Short mmCIF file of C-alpha atoms and ligand atoms in Angstrom, two decimals:
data_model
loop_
_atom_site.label_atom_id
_atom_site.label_comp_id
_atom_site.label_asym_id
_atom_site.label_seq_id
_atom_site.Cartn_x
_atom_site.Cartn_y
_atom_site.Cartn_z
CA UNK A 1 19.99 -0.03 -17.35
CA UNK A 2 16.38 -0.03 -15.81
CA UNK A 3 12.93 1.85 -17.49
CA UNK A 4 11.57 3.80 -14.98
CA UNK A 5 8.23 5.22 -15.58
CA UNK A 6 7.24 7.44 -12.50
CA UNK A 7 3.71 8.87 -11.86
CA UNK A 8 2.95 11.83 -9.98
CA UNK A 9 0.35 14.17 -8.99
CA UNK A 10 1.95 17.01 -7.95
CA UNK A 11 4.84 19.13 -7.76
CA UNK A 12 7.44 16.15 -8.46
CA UNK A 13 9.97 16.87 -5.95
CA UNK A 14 10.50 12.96 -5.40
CA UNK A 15 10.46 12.98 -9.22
CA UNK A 16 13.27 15.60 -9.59
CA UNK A 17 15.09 13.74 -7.23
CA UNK A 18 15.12 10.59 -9.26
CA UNK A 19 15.53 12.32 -12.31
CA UNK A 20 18.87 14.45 -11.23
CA UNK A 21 20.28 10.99 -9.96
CA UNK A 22 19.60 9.35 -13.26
CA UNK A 23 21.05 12.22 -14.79
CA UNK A 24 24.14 11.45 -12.20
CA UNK A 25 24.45 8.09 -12.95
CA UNK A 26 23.64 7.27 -9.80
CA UNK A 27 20.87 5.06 -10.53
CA UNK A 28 21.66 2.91 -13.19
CA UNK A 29 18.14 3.76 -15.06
CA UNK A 30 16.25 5.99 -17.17
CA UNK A 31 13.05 7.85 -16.68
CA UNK A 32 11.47 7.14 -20.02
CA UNK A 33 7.69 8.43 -19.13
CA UNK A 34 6.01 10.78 -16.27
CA UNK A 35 2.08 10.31 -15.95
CA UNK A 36 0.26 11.96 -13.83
CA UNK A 37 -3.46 11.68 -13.16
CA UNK A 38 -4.12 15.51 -12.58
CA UNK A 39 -3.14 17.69 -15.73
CA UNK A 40 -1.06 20.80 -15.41
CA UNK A 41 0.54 19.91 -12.69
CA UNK A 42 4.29 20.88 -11.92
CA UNK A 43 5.71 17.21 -11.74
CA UNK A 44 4.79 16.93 -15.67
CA UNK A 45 6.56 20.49 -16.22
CA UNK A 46 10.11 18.99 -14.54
CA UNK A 47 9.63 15.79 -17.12
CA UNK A 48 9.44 18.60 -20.09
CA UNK A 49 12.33 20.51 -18.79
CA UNK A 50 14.44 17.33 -18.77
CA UNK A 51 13.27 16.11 -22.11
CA UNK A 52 11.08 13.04 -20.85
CA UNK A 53 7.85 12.09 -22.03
CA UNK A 54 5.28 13.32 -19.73
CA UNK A 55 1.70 12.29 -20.09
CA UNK A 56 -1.73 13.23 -18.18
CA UNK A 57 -3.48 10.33 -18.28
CA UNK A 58 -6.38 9.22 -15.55
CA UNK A 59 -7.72 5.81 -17.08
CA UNK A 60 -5.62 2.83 -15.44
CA UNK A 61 -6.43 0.53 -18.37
CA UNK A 62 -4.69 2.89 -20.16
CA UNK A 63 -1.91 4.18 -17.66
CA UNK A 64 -0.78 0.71 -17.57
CA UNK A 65 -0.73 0.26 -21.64
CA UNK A 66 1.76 3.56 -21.64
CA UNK A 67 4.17 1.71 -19.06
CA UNK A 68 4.22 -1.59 -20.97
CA UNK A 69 4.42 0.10 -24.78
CA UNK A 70 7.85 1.58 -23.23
CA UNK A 71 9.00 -1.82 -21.21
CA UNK A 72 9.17 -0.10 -18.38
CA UNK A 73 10.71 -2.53 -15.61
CA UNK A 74 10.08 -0.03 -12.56
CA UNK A 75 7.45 1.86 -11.57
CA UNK A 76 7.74 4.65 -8.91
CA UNK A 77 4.54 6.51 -7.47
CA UNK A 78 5.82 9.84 -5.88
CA UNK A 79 3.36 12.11 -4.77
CA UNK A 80 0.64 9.69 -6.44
CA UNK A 81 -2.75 10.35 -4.87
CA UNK A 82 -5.07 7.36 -6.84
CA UNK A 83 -5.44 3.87 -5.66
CA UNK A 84 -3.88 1.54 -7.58
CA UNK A 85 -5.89 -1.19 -8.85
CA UNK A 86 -5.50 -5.23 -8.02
CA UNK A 87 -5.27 -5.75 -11.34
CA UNK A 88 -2.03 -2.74 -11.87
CA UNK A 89 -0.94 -4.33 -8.51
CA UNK A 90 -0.44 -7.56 -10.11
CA UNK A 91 0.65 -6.37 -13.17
CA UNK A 92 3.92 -4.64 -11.25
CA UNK A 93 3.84 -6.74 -8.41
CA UNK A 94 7.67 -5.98 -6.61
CA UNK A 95 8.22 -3.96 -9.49
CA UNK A 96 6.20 -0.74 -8.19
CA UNK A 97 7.58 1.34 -5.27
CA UNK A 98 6.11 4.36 -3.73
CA UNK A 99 7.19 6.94 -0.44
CA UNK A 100 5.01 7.52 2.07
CA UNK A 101 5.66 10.40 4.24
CA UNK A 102 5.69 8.52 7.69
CA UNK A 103 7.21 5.32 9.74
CA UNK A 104 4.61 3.05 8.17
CA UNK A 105 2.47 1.25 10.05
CA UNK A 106 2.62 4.71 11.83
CA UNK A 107 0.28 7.39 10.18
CA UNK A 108 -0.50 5.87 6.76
CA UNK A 109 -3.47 3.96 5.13
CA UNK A 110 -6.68 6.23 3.99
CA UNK A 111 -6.66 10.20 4.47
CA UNK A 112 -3.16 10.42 5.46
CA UNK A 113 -1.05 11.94 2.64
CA UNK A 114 0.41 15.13 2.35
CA UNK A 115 0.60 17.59 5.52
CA UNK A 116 -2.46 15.55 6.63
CA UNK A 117 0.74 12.98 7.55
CA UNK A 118 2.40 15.36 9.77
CA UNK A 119 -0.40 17.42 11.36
CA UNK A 120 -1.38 13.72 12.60
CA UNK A 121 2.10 12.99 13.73
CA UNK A 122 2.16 16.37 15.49
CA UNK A 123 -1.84 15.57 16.57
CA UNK A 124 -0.67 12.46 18.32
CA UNK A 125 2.30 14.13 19.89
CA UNK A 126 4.75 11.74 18.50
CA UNK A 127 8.50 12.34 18.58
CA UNK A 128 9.77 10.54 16.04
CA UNK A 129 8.64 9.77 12.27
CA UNK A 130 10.06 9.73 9.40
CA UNK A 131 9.43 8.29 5.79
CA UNK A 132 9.39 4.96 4.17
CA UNK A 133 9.73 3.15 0.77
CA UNK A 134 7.56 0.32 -0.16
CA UNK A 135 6.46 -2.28 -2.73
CA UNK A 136 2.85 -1.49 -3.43
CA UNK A 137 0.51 -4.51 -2.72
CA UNK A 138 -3.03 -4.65 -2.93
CA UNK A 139 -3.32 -2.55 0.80
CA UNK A 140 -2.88 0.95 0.96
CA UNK A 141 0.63 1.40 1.89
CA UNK A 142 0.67 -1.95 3.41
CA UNK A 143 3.42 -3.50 0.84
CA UNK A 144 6.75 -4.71 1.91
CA UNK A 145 9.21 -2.03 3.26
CA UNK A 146 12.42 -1.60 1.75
CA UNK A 147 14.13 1.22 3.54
CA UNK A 148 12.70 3.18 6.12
CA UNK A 149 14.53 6.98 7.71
CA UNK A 150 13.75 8.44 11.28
CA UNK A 151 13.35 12.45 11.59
CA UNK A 152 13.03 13.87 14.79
CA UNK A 153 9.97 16.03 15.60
CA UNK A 154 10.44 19.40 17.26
CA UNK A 155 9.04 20.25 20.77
CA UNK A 156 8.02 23.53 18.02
CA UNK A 157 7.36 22.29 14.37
CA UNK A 158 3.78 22.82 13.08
CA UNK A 159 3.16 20.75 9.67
CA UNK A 160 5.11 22.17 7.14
CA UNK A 161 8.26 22.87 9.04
CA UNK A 162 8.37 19.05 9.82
CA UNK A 163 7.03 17.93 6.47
CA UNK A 164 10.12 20.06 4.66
CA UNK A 165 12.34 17.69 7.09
CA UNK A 166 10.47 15.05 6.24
CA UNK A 167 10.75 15.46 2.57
CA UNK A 168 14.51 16.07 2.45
CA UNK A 169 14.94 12.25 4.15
CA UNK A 170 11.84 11.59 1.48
CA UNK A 171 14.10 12.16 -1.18
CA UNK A 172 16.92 10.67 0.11
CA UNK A 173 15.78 7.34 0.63
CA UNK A 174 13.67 6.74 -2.44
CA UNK A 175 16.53 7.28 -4.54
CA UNK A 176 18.73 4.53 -2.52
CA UNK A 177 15.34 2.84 -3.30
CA UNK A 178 15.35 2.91 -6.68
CA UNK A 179 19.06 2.50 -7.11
CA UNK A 180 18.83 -0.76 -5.39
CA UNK A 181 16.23 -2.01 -7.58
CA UNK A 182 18.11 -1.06 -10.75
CA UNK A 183 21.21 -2.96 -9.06
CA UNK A 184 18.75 -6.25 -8.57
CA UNK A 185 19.69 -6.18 -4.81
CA UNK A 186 16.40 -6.36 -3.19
CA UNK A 187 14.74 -9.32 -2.63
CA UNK A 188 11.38 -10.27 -1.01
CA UNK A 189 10.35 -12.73 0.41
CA UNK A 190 6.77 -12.38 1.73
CA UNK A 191 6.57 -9.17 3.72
CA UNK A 192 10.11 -8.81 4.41
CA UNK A 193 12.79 -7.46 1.87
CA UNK A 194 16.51 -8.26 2.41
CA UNK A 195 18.92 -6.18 0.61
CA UNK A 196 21.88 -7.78 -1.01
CA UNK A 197 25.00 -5.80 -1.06
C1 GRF B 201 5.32 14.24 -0.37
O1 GRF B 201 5.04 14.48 0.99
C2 GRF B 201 5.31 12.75 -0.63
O2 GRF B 201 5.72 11.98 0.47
C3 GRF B 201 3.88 12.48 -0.85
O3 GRF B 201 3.47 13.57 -1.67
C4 GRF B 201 4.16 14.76 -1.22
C5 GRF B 201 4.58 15.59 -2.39
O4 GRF B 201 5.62 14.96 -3.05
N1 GRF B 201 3.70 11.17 -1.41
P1 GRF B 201 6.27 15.59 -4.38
O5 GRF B 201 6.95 16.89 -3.98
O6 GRF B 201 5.13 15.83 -5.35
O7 GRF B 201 7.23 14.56 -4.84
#
């Protein structure tokens, strides 16, 4: 059984979705702690309504003292908007995951998060992207991929219709994510992760 501690800056839809498959046994982990760098937000309110610890919290030093005091073995940026330090980086290195809303390399790295992501993807008149879970390295989402989902774009999406697809294959494959981790099946080995079944 894993410690997850998961930080967020938002609404915490990722979150939820990690918390309801903990709660499913699904994951074999716990989210012990929620910290999230902008206060009030709703992510914190879904760690109160599930009876998990949920923090606001924007000094690193200390973010990362909260995460060790509970032995936490995984941590999971969902909706995180704050760069993570070299020093957290090594700290968690392969041990910190996050989901980017996109096919990285495709539409990632500074300014795109959020709709920003899929107003670019519509921008650029792609047809496919999708979403993607990482380890965090020292880049910004530049760290090893672990599982990566393709979503079609519409000859009429705008943003949000194709970021609400987008989200629903979010969810979907940071939670195979995670559950890998807690099963010890991924391994890395320098950019490229293998999963063992
Ligand atoms: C999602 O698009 C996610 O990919 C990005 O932040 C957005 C909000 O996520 N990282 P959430 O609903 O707060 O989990």
């Amino acid at each position: 059984m894993k410690n997850i501690g998961v930080l967020v800056s938002g609404g915490g839809t990722n979150l939820q979705s990690i918390i309801d498959a903990t709660k499913a046994k699904t994951i074999d982990g716990e989210v012990k702690v929620v910290i999230s760098n902008k206060d009030g937000v709703y992510g914190l309110e879904r760690a109160k309504n599930s009876g998990i610890e949920a923090i606001y919290e924007t000094d690193e030093d200390r973010v990362i003292e909260i995460l060790k005091d509970r032995n936490i073995d995984l941590v999971v940026l969902a909706g995180y908007l704050k760069i993570i330090s070299p020093k957290f980086v090594n700290e968690y290195r392969n041990k910190m995951i996050n989901i980017h809303p996109s096919l990285i390399p495709a539409f990632c790295g500074k300014g795109f998060y959020g709709q920003k992501v899929h107003q670019g993807v519509l921008d650029y008149g792609a047809k496919v992207t999708g979403a993607t879970v990482h380890f965090i390295d020292e880049g910004a989402d530049t760290g090893p991929i672990i599982i990566q989902k393709a979503v079609e774009v519409k000859d009429d999406d705008d943003a949000k219709e194709l970021g609400a697809r987008v989200l629903v294959v979010e969810h979907e494959i940071l939670v195979e994510g995670v559950k890998l981790f807690c099963e010890n099946k991924l391994k890395v080995e320098g950019r490229r992760v293998s999963i063992n079944e």
